[in-house]
Structure formats: structure tokens, C-alpha cells
């Protein structure tokens, strides 16, 4: 029995990675500007410390430093471009551009995007501004009909170079969302339950490096989820929970460029163990300070979206 497209899997895997078609990785960065970034309520455990404790001036500087690194990578030809959506008053979390959508390119090369259905009302207001961007970029817009909760690439992460997705659920996205998404994208999805509230999105605890290697925080997953991950990756590297939770080291952005062959990782500074493993795997590691954004529950991965 081989894998079936349009299907969601959990621990019952009946296929190997060799059966999955290849996928071209996107090379454009999308960010949202930070002028209205703020922490005004508590949506995750990290925001409890950040509420009333945000240095807005420093946050803007940190965002600009992240953007400037992407501009530098564009100049070197490692990515194609950096696109910016302007922040909007009343959308204080809009800067976390990984959450509002899930962009994709299908087997025929068509660009499409799935719009998120955010759990929190304040974040639902962000989605139309991203929809406008993708519409202007020629994407086919897909709105979920059967799903009530889905938070974009915060919870739905591709296997590097493969037409295969991993979907986190338990805090922000409902598992049943992936049935509808698998049908829309014509791609299999492996569902992974998140069990630790510090890792409320999959992108905080699951970091694929290449086709065979993934960095994870084991404490974020159920026992069955861990078994599933180990079936799909030849090498599963566990990062200690304190480094993943406090330093957001697994919310790094991995660029394993298929065009130039360059390998770059952008990550929050201070994740010593994660840094070591990335260097060992041949990545140029760019350490950045995103401390003001970590107070809100996100770091580099959350602050950008890769688009086609």
C-alpha cells in the first residue's frame, strides 16, 4: 500500500519518503512592518511576561535588522527578493507574517494560497491584507469552508523539497482542518499533536533542515507524534526544552537553497546547542536579536513567510 494524495495521516503511515514527488522551495521573503506591533493581551504563555514590558523602539530596530539580513541575502542571490506589507492600526500581531496564510505551488506550477482562520478575533482582522497581497501576486485564493481554526504556516510546515506537509494541532489549529486542506492542495498531510502550551504552534518546536534531518523539541509532541517524526526522518535531533522554549531556537528560518546550494540559518542569538547542530550540518548561522518579539511568542520564522 502506498500513500494516497489528499489524505491526512497520523501514526498510521503506509508509505516512504521515496514515494513523495519533489517540490521546488520558494525563494521570496514576505514580511509585515512593525510600526503597530504591541502586546496588549495574553494569547500564549510567553505573552504573560511581555504584557506591559515591550520596548517598541527596540522592537522596530530588531525587525529592521532581520529585514536587512534578508536584503543582504537577496543581494547575494540566495533569495530572490524581500516584500513588505505595511502594518495596520489595530493589528498589533500582524508582524508575525507566517500565520495569516499558507502559500503553495501545486504539481502544475500554479500558485495558490489558503487563508487562515485565526483563533483570536484581533488576528482575524489581519488576513484580508495578506489576501490582497497574494491576489496581486497572481495566487489563486482559497478560503476554508469546513474549517473553523487554522493558523497558516505557524502550524503547517512542508517537508524540505517534497510534496508533503506536517500539520500541528491542539492549540491554534484543529486537526480536521487538514482534511479540507489536503483536498485543496492535493497533497498528503501528516498530523502531529502538540501537547505543551509553550509550543502552541508547530513552528516553535519542529525545524526541518533537509530531506533527512529535523530538529525538534521532544517535549512538545505526543508519544505517537514522536514515533511518526522518527519514521519520516533519518536523523531526528532533539533540542533541550529550555533552549527551545526560552530562546525560541527552533523558530529559526532555514534556507537550504536549491539554486545556489547555499545553506543559511537565521536564528535568535544564544541557542548554543541549536547553533552547534546547524553549523555541523553546514549552515552559515546568522544570529539575530528578536527578544522583543519573543515576548509576544515569536522569533525569526514567525516574522516572515516564504512565497513563490
Coordinates of C-alpha atoms in Angstrom, one line a residue:
X1 CA 0.0 0.0 0.0
X2 CA 1.4 3.4 -1.0
X3 CA 0.5 6.8 0.2
X4 CA -2.7 8.5 -1.1
X5 CA -2.8 12.1 -2.0
X6 CA -5.4 14.3 -0.4
X7 CA -5.2 12.3 2.8
X8 CA -4.3 13.1 6.4
X9 CA -2.1 10.7 8.3
X10 CA -1.1 10.5 11.9
X11 CA 0.7 7.4 13.2
X12 CA -0.6 5.0 10.5
X13 CA 1.9 5.6 7.8
X14 CA 1.9 3.3 4.8
X15 CA 4.4 5.0 2.6
X16 CA 8.0 6.0 2.4
X17 CA 9.5 9.4 1.6
X18 CA 10.9 8.0 -1.7
X19 CA 7.3 7.8 -3.0
X20 CA 6.7 11.5 -2.5
X21 CA 7.2 13.8 -5.5
X22 CA 9.8 16.5 -5.3
X23 CA 9.0 20.2 -4.6
X24 CA 10.7 23.4 -5.5
X25 CA 11.3 25.6 -2.5
X26 CA 10.1 29.3 -2.6
X27 CA 12.8 32.0 -2.8
X28 CA 10.9 35.2 -1.9
X29 CA 10.5 36.6 1.6
X30 CA 7.3 38.4 2.8
X31 CA 7.3 40.5 6.0
X32 CA 4.9 42.9 7.6
X33 CA 6.2 46.2 9.0
X34 CA 6.3 46.6 12.8
X35 CA 5.1 50.2 13.5
X36 CA 1.9 49.0 15.2
X37 CA 3.4 46.0 17.0
X38 CA 2.4 45.8 20.6
X39 CA 1.5 43.3 23.4
X40 CA -1.9 44.2 24.7
X41 CA -3.3 40.9 25.8
X42 CA -2.2 37.3 26.5
X43 CA -2.7 34.8 23.7
X44 CA 0.1 32.4 24.7
X45 CA 2.2 31.7 27.8
X46 CA 5.1 33.8 26.5
X47 CA 3.0 37.0 26.4
X48 CA 2.4 36.9 30.2
X49 CA 5.9 38.3 30.7
X50 CA 5.7 40.6 27.7
X51 CA 2.5 42.3 28.6
X52 CA 3.3 45.9 29.6
X53 CA 7.0 45.2 29.1
X54 CA 7.6 45.9 25.4
X55 CA 10.3 48.2 24.2
X56 CA 8.7 49.4 20.9
X57 CA 11.7 51.3 19.7
X58 CA 13.9 48.3 20.2
X59 CA 11.4 46.1 18.5
X60 CA 11.4 48.2 15.4
X61 CA 15.2 48.1 15.3
X62 CA 15.3 44.4 15.7
X63 CA 12.7 44.0 12.9
X64 CA 14.8 46.2 10.7
X65 CA 17.9 44.1 11.4
X66 CA 16.1 41.0 10.4
X67 CA 14.9 42.6 7.2
X68 CA 18.4 43.9 6.4
X69 CA 19.8 40.4 6.7
X70 CA 17.2 39.2 4.1
X71 CA 18.2 42.1 1.9
X72 CA 21.8 41.1 2.2
X73 CA 20.9 37.5 1.2
X74 CA 18.9 38.8 -1.8
X75 CA 22.0 40.8 -2.9
X76 CA 24.0 37.5 -2.7
X77 CA 21.4 35.7 -4.8
X78 CA 20.4 33.3 -2.0
X79 CA 16.9 34.6 -2.1
X80 CA 15.1 36.5 -4.8
X81 CA 13.5 39.4 -3.0
X82 CA 12.1 40.9 0.1
X83 CA 8.4 42.0 0.0
X84 CA 6.9 44.2 2.8
X85 CA 3.2 44.5 3.7
X86 CA 2.5 47.7 5.7
X87 CA 1.3 47.3 9.2
X88 CA -2.2 48.3 10.1
X89 CA -3.5 50.2 13.2
X90 CA -5.3 47.8 15.5
X91 CA -3.4 44.8 14.1
X92 CA -0.7 44.6 16.7
X93 CA 0.3 41.0 15.9
X94 CA 0.4 41.4 12.1
X95 CA 4.2 41.5 12.1
X96 CA 4.1 37.7 12.5
X97 CA 3.7 37.1 8.8
X98 CA 3.9 33.3 9.0
X99 CA 0.4 32.9 10.4
X100 CA -2.2 34.6 8.2
X101 CA -1.9 32.3 5.2
X102 CA -0.4 29.2 3.7
X103 CA 1.1 29.7 0.2
X104 CA 1.8 26.8 -2.1
X105 CA 2.7 25.8 -5.7
X106 CA 1.0 22.7 -7.0
X107 CA 2.3 20.0 -9.2
X108 CA 1.3 22.1 -12.3
X109 CA 3.2 25.1 -11.1
X110 CA 0.1 27.1 -10.2
X111 CA 0.4 29.4 -7.2
X112 CA -2.3 29.2 -4.6
X113 CA -2.8 30.4 -1.1
X114 CA -5.0 29.2 1.8
X115 CA -6.3 31.9 4.0
X116 CA -6.1 31.3 7.8
X117 CA -9.0 31.2 10.2
X118 CA -7.3 32.6 13.3
X119 CA -8.4 31.7 16.8
X120 CA -8.3 35.2 18.2
X121 CA -10.6 37.9 16.9
X122 CA -7.9 40.5 16.9
X123 CA -5.8 38.4 14.5
X124 CA -8.7 37.7 12.1
X125 CA -8.5 41.3 11.0
X126 CA -5.0 40.7 9.6
X127 CA -6.0 38.1 7.0
X128 CA -7.6 40.4 4.3
X129 CA -4.4 42.5 4.0
X130 CA -2.4 39.3 3.2
X131 CA -5.2 38.2 0.8
X132 CA -4.8 41.4 -1.1
X133 CA -1.0 40.9 -1.5
X134 CA -1.4 37.3 -2.8
X135 CA -4.2 38.3 -5.1
X136 CA -1.9 41.0 -6.7
X137 CA 0.8 38.4 -7.0
X138 CA -1.4 36.1 -9.1
X139 CA -2.2 33.5 -6.5
X140 CA -5.5 31.5 -6.6
X141 CA -7.2 32.4 -3.3
X142 CA -8.7 29.5 -1.3
X143 CA -11.0 30.1 1.7
X144 CA -11.7 27.3 4.1
X145 CA -15.3 26.3 4.3
X146 CA -15.5 23.4 6.7
X147 CA -12.7 24.5 9.0
X148 CA -13.1 26.9 11.9
X149 CA -9.4 27.1 13.1
X150 CA -6.2 27.1 11.0
X151 CA -3.2 29.3 11.5
X152 CA -1.2 29.1 8.3
X153 CA 2.5 28.2 8.3
X154 CA 2.6 28.6 12.0
X155 CA 1.1 25.1 12.1
X156 CA 1.6 23.7 8.6
X157 CA 5.2 23.1 7.6
X158 CA 6.5 21.5 4.4
X159 CA 8.9 18.6 4.3
X160 CA 12.0 20.1 2.6
X161 CA 12.0 19.5 -1.2
X162 CA 8.9 17.2 -1.1
X163 CA 5.2 17.5 -1.8
X164 CA 4.4 16.6 1.8
X165 CA 3.2 18.6 4.8
X166 CA 3.2 18.3 8.6
X167 CA 0.3 19.8 10.4
X168 CA 0.4 20.7 14.1
X169 CA -2.8 20.7 16.0
X170 CA -4.0 21.0 19.6
X171 CA -3.8 24.8 20.5
X172 CA -4.4 27.0 17.4
X173 CA -5.4 24.7 14.6
X174 CA -8.0 21.9 14.6
X175 CA -6.9 18.5 13.3
X176 CA -9.9 18.3 11.0
X177 CA -8.6 21.4 9.1
X178 CA -6.1 19.2 7.4
X179 CA -8.7 17.0 5.8
X180 CA -10.0 20.1 3.9
X181 CA -6.5 21.4 3.2
X182 CA -5.3 18.0 1.9
X183 CA -8.2 18.0 -0.6
X184 CA -7.5 21.6 -1.7
X185 CA -3.8 21.1 -2.2
X186 CA -3.9 17.5 -3.5
X187 CA -1.1 16.6 -1.1
X188 CA -0.7 14.3 1.9
X189 CA -0.5 15.8 5.4
X190 CA 1.0 14.2 8.5
X191 CA -0.8 15.4 11.6
X192 CA 1.2 16.0 14.7
X193 CA -0.5 16.7 18.1
X194 CA 1.1 19.4 20.2
X195 CA 0.8 18.8 24.0
X196 CA 2.9 21.6 25.6
X197 CA 1.3 25.1 25.7
X198 CA 4.8 26.7 25.4
X199 CA 4.9 25.2 21.9
X200 CA 1.4 26.4 20.7
X201 CA 2.4 26.4 17.0
X202 CA 4.4 23.7 15.2
X203 CA 6.9 26.3 14.0
X204 CA 8.2 26.6 17.6
X205 CA 9.3 23.0 18.0
X206 CA 9.8 21.4 14.6
X207 CA 12.6 22.6 12.2
X208 CA 13.3 20.5 9.1
X209 CA 16.9 21.1 7.7
X210 CA 16.8 18.9 4.6
X211 CA 15.0 15.8 3.3
X212 CA 16.5 13.6 6.0
X213 CA 17.1 15.8 9.1
X214 CA 14.8 17.6 11.5
X215 CA 15.4 19.4 14.8
X216 CA 12.6 19.1 17.4
X217 CA 11.7 19.7 21.0
X218 CA 10.5 16.2 22.0
X219 CA 8.5 17.6 25.0
X220 CA 6.2 19.4 22.5
X221 CA 4.8 16.2 21.0
X222 CA 2.7 13.2 22.0
X223 CA 4.4 9.8 22.1
X224 CA 2.7 8.8 18.8
X225 CA 3.8 12.1 17.2
X226 CA 7.4 11.4 18.1
X227 CA 7.2 7.9 16.6
X228 CA 5.8 9.4 13.4
X229 CA 8.5 12.0 13.1
X230 CA 11.2 9.3 13.6
X231 CA 9.6 7.3 10.8
X232 CA 9.8 10.2 8.3
X233 CA 13.3 11.5 9.1
X234 CA 16.6 9.5 9.1
X235 CA 18.0 11.9 11.7
X236 CA 15.9 13.4 14.4
X237 CA 17.9 15.8 16.6
X238 CA 16.4 16.7 20.0
X239 CA 16.9 20.3 21.3
X240 CA 16.5 20.7 25.1
X241 CA 13.2 22.2 26.2
X242 CA 14.7 25.1 27.9
X243 CA 16.6 26.3 24.8
X244 CA 13.5 25.8 22.6
X245 CA 11.0 27.4 25.0
X246 CA 13.1 30.3 26.3
X247 CA 15.3 31.0 23.4
X248 CA 12.9 30.1 20.5
X249 CA 15.9 28.4 18.8
X250 CA 13.6 26.1 16.8
X251 CA 11.7 29.2 15.5
X252 CA 14.7 29.8 13.2
X253 CA 14.4 30.2 9.5
X254 CA 16.3 27.6 7.4
X255 CA 17.3 28.5 3.9
X256 CA 18.6 25.4 2.1
X257 CA 18.7 27.0 -1.4
X258 CA 18.1 24.6 -4.3
X259 CA 19.5 27.1 -6.8
X260 CA 22.8 28.2 -5.3
X261 CA 23.4 25.3 -2.9
X262 CA 23.9 27.8 -0.1
X263 CA 22.8 26.9 3.4
X264 CA 21.9 29.7 5.7
X265 CA 20.0 29.7 9.1
X266 CA 18.7 32.9 10.7
X267 CA 18.0 32.4 14.4
X268 CA 17.7 34.1 17.8
X269 CA 21.1 34.5 19.4
X270 CA 22.1 32.4 22.3
X271 CA 20.8 29.0 21.3
X272 CA 24.1 27.3 21.8
X273 CA 23.1 23.7 21.2
X274 CA 20.9 24.5 18.1
X275 CA 23.7 26.7 16.8
X276 CA 26.2 23.8 17.1
X277 CA 23.9 21.4 15.2
X278 CA 23.3 23.9 12.4
X279 CA 27.0 24.5 11.9
X280 CA 27.7 20.8 12.0
X281 CA 25.1 20.4 9.2
X282 CA 26.9 23.0 7.0
X283 CA 24.8 26.1 7.6
X284 CA 26.0 29.6 7.8
X285 CA 24.3 30.7 11.0
X286 CA 23.2 34.3 11.4
X287 CA 22.4 35.1 15.0
X288 CA 19.9 37.9 15.5
X289 CA 18.2 39.6 18.5
X290 CA 14.4 39.2 18.4
X291 CA 13.9 39.4 22.1
X292 CA 11.1 41.9 21.9
X293 CA 9.2 39.6 19.6
X294 CA 9.8 36.6 21.8
X295 CA 7.9 38.4 24.5
X296 CA 4.9 38.0 22.2
X297 CA 5.7 34.4 21.3
X298 CA 7.6 34.5 18.1
X299 CA 11.0 34.9 16.5
X300 CA 12.5 34.8 13.0
X301 CA 10.4 32.1 11.5
X302 CA 7.2 33.8 12.7
X303 CA 8.3 37.2 11.3
X304 CA 8.4 36.1 7.7
X305 CA 6.7 34.0 5.1
X306 CA 8.4 32.4 2.1
X307 CA 6.4 32.9 -1.1
X308 CA 6.7 31.9 -4.7

